[in-house]
Amino acid sequence: MSTRDEDILDFDFFDEEQTTTWEEPEGFETQAPVADRGRRGRGGSGPKPPRNLTPLLRLIGLIALAILVVVLMVVWVEGCTADAKRDRNSAYLADIGAIGNASARLGQQLSTLLTTPGLNQEDLDAKLGGFVQTAETQTQRAEDLNPPGPMVVPNAGAVESLRYRANGLRGLQAAFTEAVDETDASVAGELLLAQTQRLLASDIIWTDSFQEPAEVVLTDEGIEGLDVPSSEFVTADDLVSQSSLAAIWQRIQGASTGGTPTGLHGNQIASVKVLPGGQVLSATTETTIQVTDELAFEVGVTDSGESQEVRVKVTLTIPKQPDPIILTETIPIIDPGETKTVRFKVGALVPFGEQTTVKVDVDPVPGETNTSNNTAEYPVIFTL
């Protein structure tokens, strides 16, 4: 073999070795040379492999979801608590309101009793005894309520108000009994006044010790849309006036002895006024009245006798086709020389454009002999 042939063979061998290619198996990761790995391990500047962020993102998402769930649960619990709080207060106010309304009706019944014509001592005593029992039952019902925590103090105020009413009624019953043999009406009136003042005080206590504190509780608790009930026992000033109570006592004592009314009795029409304009009607001169939906008439009646009168009936009549307008009001109690008014709401349902009359009648009271001033007619014409 020649030297040239050896050179050719040498060339062919290294050429095949350099041109040979290898296909790496799929998924096979070529390792870096040892020297290169050593440099990277010693802080070399070679590229770092990317890290997988999926587990971290999942963790963050789970934490956010957990926080959201907690927030929603807190909101839901607070909403349920607020609804439950409102429901408890609503139920309590309905219960105490029913008691307060019943007590107010009892006050109206007392006023009606004391203004009943012909009422005698025996009937009065029996009625007042029933009123006392009713008032005591109402007080016990209020004590037995189970108010929400913040309403405990206002409820105690309501109980105190009801207790004053029961005590006042009991004292009033005793005062009427004590005054049976009294000869001085003013002394009897003073005895009665001391007890009716308890009834008046009960209204103040209800407002100051129950109603206002309960409203403060609702505000502090953030509860809206609930009304705190009122309760008014004394609706007539005549029940807290010594002179009126003395006259009531005189009338009851007269009925108790079975006697007929003595002295001067009677009422008279004092005035008739157009509302809201304020015109005073004349029995001799025609009055033009402008009609509105608020049209009303105010009739003043004066006790022209020497005795207290009760249940004075006043009637207003306006002729109209096919049916006349007839309205009736009652003055519960009126003292000698006193003038009281009643209001008749008429509105726009009146005859227009023609002369007509407004007639007023005051029913005679027992023992009244002069009734000429109990009736009057006033010429009027209604216009738009």
PDB file of C-alpha atoms in Angstrom, residues 162-353:
ATOM      1  CA  LEU A 162    -100.371  51.973  83.501  1.00  0.00           C
ATOM      2  CA  ARG A 163     -99.915  51.640  87.268  1.00  0.00           C
ATOM      3  CA  TYR A 164    -100.648  55.355  87.687  1.00  0.00           C
ATOM      4  CA  ARG A 165    -103.877  54.856  85.748  1.00  0.00           C
ATOM      5  CA  ALA A 166    -104.983  51.955  87.920  1.00  0.00           C
ATOM      6  CA  ASN A 167    -104.146  53.901  91.083  1.00  0.00           C
ATOM      7  CA  GLY A 168    -105.883  57.016  89.788  1.00  0.00           C
ATOM      8  CA  LEU A 169    -109.073  55.110  89.003  1.00  0.00           C
ATOM      9  CA  ARG A 170    -108.996  53.416  92.400  1.00  0.00           C
ATOM     10  CA  GLY A 171    -108.454  56.778  94.088  1.00  0.00           C
ATOM     11  CA  LEU A 172    -111.247  58.363  92.044  1.00  0.00           C
ATOM     12  CA  GLN A 173    -113.657  55.649  93.156  1.00  0.00           C
ATOM     13  CA  ALA A 174    -112.665  56.214  96.779  1.00  0.00           C
ATOM     14  CA  ALA A 175    -112.929  60.020  96.444  1.00  0.00           C
ATOM     15  CA  PHE A 176    -116.481  59.864  95.082  1.00  0.00           C
ATOM     16  CA  THR A 177    -117.429  57.603  97.983  1.00  0.00           C
ATOM     17  CA  GLU A 178    -115.749  59.904 100.509  1.00  0.00           C
ATOM     18  CA  ALA A 179    -117.463  62.988  99.074  1.00  0.00           C
ATOM     19  CA  VAL A 180    -120.986  61.553  99.340  1.00  0.00           C
ATOM     20  CA  ASP A 181    -121.648  63.391 102.598  1.00  0.00           C
ATOM     21  CA  GLU A 182    -119.728  66.517 101.549  1.00  0.00           C
ATOM     22  CA  THR A 183    -121.750  69.751 101.430  1.00  0.00           C
ATOM     23  CA  ASP A 184    -119.173  71.973  99.740  1.00  0.00           C
ATOM     24  CA  ALA A 185    -118.834  71.263  96.027  1.00  0.00           C
ATOM     25  CA  SER A 186    -115.423  72.926  95.840  1.00  0.00           C
ATOM     26  CA  VAL A 187    -114.054  70.559  98.506  1.00  0.00           C
ATOM     27  CA  ALA A 188    -115.464  67.587  96.607  1.00  0.00           C
ATOM     28  CA  GLY A 189    -113.909  68.920  93.424  1.00  0.00           C
ATOM     29  CA  GLU A 190    -110.527  69.171  95.140  1.00  0.00           C
ATOM     30  CA  LEU A 191    -110.737  65.549  96.328  1.00  0.00           C
ATOM     31  CA  LEU A 192    -111.526  64.360  92.835  1.00  0.00           C
ATOM     32  CA  LEU A 193    -108.846  66.542  91.224  1.00  0.00           C
ATOM     33  CA  ALA A 194    -106.075  64.913  93.267  1.00  0.00           C
ATOM     34  CA  GLN A 195    -106.928  61.584  91.650  1.00  0.00           C
ATOM     35  CA  THR A 196    -107.534  62.753  88.087  1.00  0.00           C
ATOM     36  CA  GLN A 197    -104.117  64.412  88.203  1.00  0.00           C
ATOM     37  CA  ARG A 198    -102.662  60.923  88.552  1.00  0.00           C
ATOM     38  CA  LEU A 199    -104.423  60.024  85.324  1.00  0.00           C
ATOM     39  CA  LEU A 200    -102.981  63.095  83.623  1.00  0.00           C
ATOM     40  CA  ALA A 201     -99.524  62.241  84.974  1.00  0.00           C
ATOM     41  CA  SER A 202     -99.843  58.766  83.461  1.00  0.00           C
ATOM     42  CA  ASP A 203     -99.969  60.320  79.995  1.00  0.00           C
ATOM     43  CA  ILE A 204     -96.778  62.274  80.688  1.00  0.00           C
ATOM     44  CA  ILE A 205     -95.036  59.162  81.997  1.00  0.00           C
ATOM     45  CA  TRP A 206     -96.037  57.164  78.923  1.00  0.00           C
ATOM     46  CA  THR A 207     -94.507  59.817  76.672  1.00  0.00           C
ATOM     47  CA  ASP A 208     -91.380  60.607  78.687  1.00  0.00           C
ATOM     48  CA  SER A 209     -90.548  57.195  80.159  1.00  0.00           C
ATOM     49  CA  PHE A 210     -91.690  54.865  77.387  1.00  0.00           C
ATOM     50  CA  GLN A 211     -92.330  56.464  74.028  1.00  0.00           C
ATOM     51  CA  GLU A 212     -89.277  58.715  73.760  1.00  0.00           C
ATOM     52  CA  PRO A 213     -86.777  56.172  75.209  1.00  0.00           C
ATOM     53  CA  ALA A 214     -88.159  53.469  72.904  1.00  0.00           C
ATOM     54  CA  GLU A 215     -87.620  55.714  69.899  1.00  0.00           C
ATOM     55  CA  VAL A 216     -84.016  56.268  71.028  1.00  0.00           C
ATOM     56  CA  VAL A 217     -83.529  52.482  71.229  1.00  0.00           C
ATOM     57  CA  LEU A 218     -84.765  52.007  67.675  1.00  0.00           C
ATOM     58  CA  THR A 219     -82.402  54.726  66.463  1.00  0.00           C
ATOM     59  CA  ASP A 220     -79.419  53.281  68.315  1.00  0.00           C
ATOM     60  CA  GLU A 221     -80.190  49.801  67.012  1.00  0.00           C
ATOM     61  CA  GLY A 222     -80.456  51.081  63.439  1.00  0.00           C
ATOM     62  CA  ILE A 223     -84.052  49.872  63.118  1.00  0.00           C
ATOM     63  CA  GLU A 224     -86.205  51.911  60.751  1.00  0.00           C
ATOM     64  CA  GLY A 225     -89.865  51.832  59.808  1.00  0.00           C
ATOM     65  CA  LEU A 226     -91.273  50.951  63.254  1.00  0.00           C
ATOM     66  CA  ASP A 227     -93.609  53.299  65.140  1.00  0.00           C
ATOM     67  CA  VAL A 228     -93.624  53.510  68.917  1.00  0.00           C
ATOM     68  CA  PRO A 229     -97.279  53.536  70.061  1.00  0.00           C
ATOM     69  CA  SER A 230     -98.765  56.411  72.010  1.00  0.00           C
ATOM     70  CA  SER A 231    -101.447  56.111  74.678  1.00  0.00           C
ATOM     71  CA  GLU A 232    -103.528  59.052  75.909  1.00  0.00           C
ATOM     72  CA  PHE A 233    -105.856  58.403  78.831  1.00  0.00           C
ATOM     73  CA  VAL A 234    -107.139  61.917  79.582  1.00  0.00           C
ATOM     74  CA  THR A 235    -108.583  63.548  76.462  1.00  0.00           C
ATOM     75  CA  ALA A 236    -110.842  66.154  78.084  1.00  0.00           C
ATOM     76  CA  ASP A 237    -109.593  69.131  80.090  1.00  0.00           C
ATOM     77  CA  ASP A 238    -112.799  68.963  82.140  1.00  0.00           C
ATOM     78  CA  LEU A 239    -111.423  65.922  83.990  1.00  0.00           C
ATOM     79  CA  VAL A 240    -108.484  67.914  85.360  1.00  0.00           C
ATOM     80  CA  SER A 241    -110.355  71.058  86.363  1.00  0.00           C
ATOM     81  CA  GLN A 242    -111.546  71.488  89.948  1.00  0.00           C
ATOM     82  CA  SER A 243    -114.598  73.501  88.930  1.00  0.00           C
ATOM     83  CA  SER A 244    -115.643  70.945  86.294  1.00  0.00           C
ATOM     84  CA  LEU A 245    -115.164  68.049  88.709  1.00  0.00           C
ATOM     85  CA  ALA A 246    -117.161  69.902  91.367  1.00  0.00           C
ATOM     86  CA  ALA A 247    -119.980  70.358  88.858  1.00  0.00           C
ATOM     87  CA  ILE A 248    -119.785  66.650  87.922  1.00  0.00           C
ATOM     88  CA  TRP A 249    -120.054  65.766  91.613  1.00  0.00           C
ATOM     89  CA  GLN A 250    -123.083  68.055  92.053  1.00  0.00           C
ATOM     90  CA  ARG A 251    -124.850  66.539  89.064  1.00  0.00           C
ATOM     91  CA  ILE A 252    -124.213  62.969  90.264  1.00  0.00           C
ATOM     92  CA  GLN A 253    -125.366  63.802  93.779  1.00  0.00           C
ATOM     93  CA  GLY A 254    -128.542  65.364  92.419  1.00  0.00           C
ATOM     94  CA  ALA A 255    -129.276  62.243  90.372  1.00  0.00           C
ATOM     95  CA  SER A 256    -128.487  60.027  93.358  1.00  0.00           C
ATOM     96  CA  THR A 257    -131.145  61.751  95.477  1.00  0.00           C
ATOM     97  CA  GLY A 258    -133.684  61.247  92.709  1.00  0.00           C
ATOM     98  CA  GLY A 259    -134.496  64.943  92.441  1.00  0.00           C
ATOM     99  CA  THR A 260    -135.445  66.843  89.309  1.00  0.00           C
ATOM    100  CA  PRO A 261    -133.101  69.473  87.896  1.00  0.00           C
ATOM    101  CA  THR A 262    -133.254  72.710  89.796  1.00  0.00           C
ATOM    102  CA  GLY A 263    -131.928  76.154  89.042  1.00  0.00           C
ATOM    103  CA  LEU A 264    -131.362  77.712  85.630  1.00  0.00           C
ATOM    104  CA  HIS A 265    -130.423  75.311  82.820  1.00  0.00           C
ATOM    105  CA  GLY A 266    -129.848  75.992  79.155  1.00  0.00           C
ATOM    106  CA  ASN A 267    -127.512  76.568  76.220  1.00  0.00           C
ATOM    107  CA  GLN A 268    -127.479  79.061  73.390  1.00  0.00           C
ATOM    108  CA  ILE A 269    -125.800  79.452  69.999  1.00  0.00           C
ATOM    109  CA  ALA A 270    -122.905  81.859  70.362  1.00  0.00           C
ATOM    110  CA  SER A 271    -121.603  82.002  66.761  1.00  0.00           C
ATOM    111  CA  VAL A 272    -121.296  80.175  63.452  1.00  0.00           C
ATOM    112  CA  LYS A 273    -118.060  80.629  61.543  1.00  0.00           C
ATOM    113  CA  VAL A 274    -117.066  79.535  58.012  1.00  0.00           C
ATOM    114  CA  LEU A 275    -113.795  77.632  57.718  1.00  0.00           C
ATOM    115  CA  PRO A 276    -111.135  77.995  56.486  1.00  0.00           C
ATOM    116  CA  GLY A 277    -112.007  81.594  55.556  1.00  0.00           C
ATOM    117  CA  GLY A 278    -113.189  82.640  59.024  1.00  0.00           C
ATOM    118  CA  GLN A 279    -116.357  84.507  57.953  1.00  0.00           C
ATOM    119  CA  VAL A 280    -118.965  84.862  60.705  1.00  0.00           C
ATOM    120  CA  LEU A 281    -122.488  84.105  59.498  1.00  0.00           C
ATOM    121  CA  SER A 282    -125.306  86.573  60.093  1.00  0.00           C
ATOM    122  CA  ALA A 283    -128.938  85.645  60.666  1.00  0.00           C
ATOM    123  CA  THR A 284    -130.069  88.844  58.889  1.00  0.00           C
ATOM    124  CA  THR A 285    -127.534  89.355  56.068  1.00  0.00           C
ATOM    125  CA  GLU A 286    -126.767  86.927  53.249  1.00  0.00           C
ATOM    126  CA  THR A 287    -123.200  85.639  53.226  1.00  0.00           C
ATOM    127  CA  THR A 288    -121.434  84.545  50.015  1.00  0.00           C
ATOM    128  CA  ILE A 289    -119.299  81.505  50.684  1.00  0.00           C
ATOM    129  CA  GLN A 290    -116.519  80.375  48.364  1.00  0.00           C
ATOM    130  CA  VAL A 291    -116.544  76.585  48.300  1.00  0.00           C
ATOM    131  CA  THR A 292    -113.431  74.431  48.633  1.00  0.00           C
ATOM    132  CA  ASP A 293    -112.889  70.804  49.511  1.00  0.00           C
ATOM    133  CA  GLU A 294    -111.997  71.995  53.027  1.00  0.00           C
ATOM    134  CA  LEU A 295    -115.258  73.877  53.603  1.00  0.00           C
ATOM    135  CA  ALA A 296    -116.461  73.497  57.192  1.00  0.00           C
ATOM    136  CA  PHE A 297    -118.535  75.320  59.804  1.00  0.00           C
ATOM    137  CA  GLU A 298    -117.531  75.974  63.411  1.00  0.00           C
ATOM    138  CA  VAL A 299    -120.445  76.381  65.814  1.00  0.00           C
ATOM    139  CA  GLY A 300    -119.905  77.936  69.233  1.00  0.00           C
ATOM    140  CA  VAL A 301    -122.317  77.005  72.042  1.00  0.00           C
ATOM    141  CA  THR A 302    -122.476  78.753  75.438  1.00  0.00           C
ATOM    142  CA  ASP A 303    -123.836  77.266  78.651  1.00  0.00           C
ATOM    143  CA  SER A 304    -126.219  80.074  79.570  1.00  0.00           C
ATOM    144  CA  GLY A 305    -127.508  78.414  82.745  1.00  0.00           C
ATOM    145  CA  GLU A 306    -126.213  77.878  86.251  1.00  0.00           C
ATOM    146  CA  SER A 307    -125.400  74.173  85.983  1.00  0.00           C
ATOM    147  CA  GLN A 308    -122.983  71.970  84.166  1.00  0.00           C
ATOM    148  CA  GLU A 309    -124.493  70.298  81.097  1.00  0.00           C
ATOM    149  CA  VAL A 310    -123.400  67.070  79.431  1.00  0.00           C
ATOM    150  CA  ARG A 311    -123.926  65.388  76.083  1.00  0.00           C
ATOM    151  CA  VAL A 312    -125.127  68.536  74.366  1.00  0.00           C
ATOM    152  CA  LYS A 313    -126.219  67.603  70.851  1.00  0.00           C
ATOM    153  CA  VAL A 314    -125.657  70.115  68.026  1.00  0.00           C
ATOM    154  CA  THR A 315    -127.050  69.639  64.496  1.00  0.00           C
ATOM    155  CA  LEU A 316    -126.201  71.515  61.270  1.00  0.00           C
ATOM    156  CA  THR A 317    -128.559  71.325  58.275  1.00  0.00           C
ATOM    157  CA  ILE A 318    -128.166  72.602  54.674  1.00  0.00           C
ATOM    158  CA  PRO A 319    -131.179  72.095  52.350  1.00  0.00           C
ATOM    159  CA  LYS A 320    -130.271  70.203  49.193  1.00  0.00           C
ATOM    160  CA  GLN A 321    -132.034  68.078  46.579  1.00  0.00           C
ATOM    161  CA  PRO A 322    -132.659  65.216  46.643  1.00  0.00           C
ATOM    162  CA  ASP A 323    -131.278  64.847  50.180  1.00  0.00           C
ATOM    163  CA  PRO A 324    -130.365  67.622  52.631  1.00  0.00           C
ATOM    164  CA  ILE A 325    -126.971  67.733  54.342  1.00  0.00           C
ATOM    165  CA  ILE A 326    -127.499  66.870  58.020  1.00  0.00           C
ATOM    166  CA  LEU A 327    -124.501  66.628  60.371  1.00  0.00           C
ATOM    167  CA  THR A 328    -124.461  66.075  64.132  1.00  0.00           C
ATOM    168  CA  GLU A 329    -121.790  66.589  66.806  1.00  0.00           C
ATOM    169  CA  THR A 330    -121.906  66.315  70.608  1.00  0.00           C
ATOM    170  CA  ILE A 331    -120.303  68.479  73.283  1.00  0.00           C
ATOM    171  CA  PRO A 332    -119.373  66.004  76.056  1.00  0.00           C
ATOM    172  CA  ILE A 333    -119.415  68.492  78.920  1.00  0.00           C
ATOM    173  CA  ILE A 334    -119.826  72.241  79.305  1.00  0.00           C
ATOM    174  CA  ASP A 335    -119.713  74.356  82.470  1.00  0.00           C
ATOM    175  CA  PRO A 336    -121.850  77.427  83.309  1.00  0.00           C
ATOM    176  CA  GLY A 337    -120.736  80.440  81.294  1.00  0.00           C
ATOM    177  CA  GLU A 338    -118.338  78.356  79.199  1.00  0.00           C
ATOM    178  CA  THR A 339    -118.349  78.408  75.388  1.00  0.00           C
ATOM    179  CA  LYS A 340    -117.309  75.337  73.463  1.00  0.00           C
ATOM    180  CA  THR A 341    -117.110  74.764  69.717  1.00  0.00           C
ATOM    181  CA  VAL A 342    -117.893  71.880  67.418  1.00  0.00           C
ATOM    182  CA  ARG A 343    -116.732  71.546  63.816  1.00  0.00           C
ATOM    183  CA  PHE A 344    -118.770  70.271  60.870  1.00  0.00           C
ATOM    184  CA  LYS A 345    -116.838  69.232  57.744  1.00  0.00           C
ATOM    185  CA  VAL A 346    -119.027  69.840  54.658  1.00  0.00           C
ATOM    186  CA  GLY A 347    -116.670  69.878  51.678  1.00  0.00           C
ATOM    187  CA  ALA A 348    -117.818  70.780  48.171  1.00  0.00           C
ATOM    188  CA  LEU A 349    -121.094  68.819  48.133  1.00  0.00           C
ATOM    189  CA  VAL A 350    -123.294  71.889  48.573  1.00  0.00           C
ATOM    190  CA  PRO A 351    -125.931  73.518  46.300  1.00  0.00           C
ATOM    191  CA  PHE A 352    -124.239  76.136  44.092  1.00  0.00           C
ATOM    192  CA  GLY A 353    -125.524  79.436  42.739  1.00  0.00           C
TER     193      GLY A 353
END
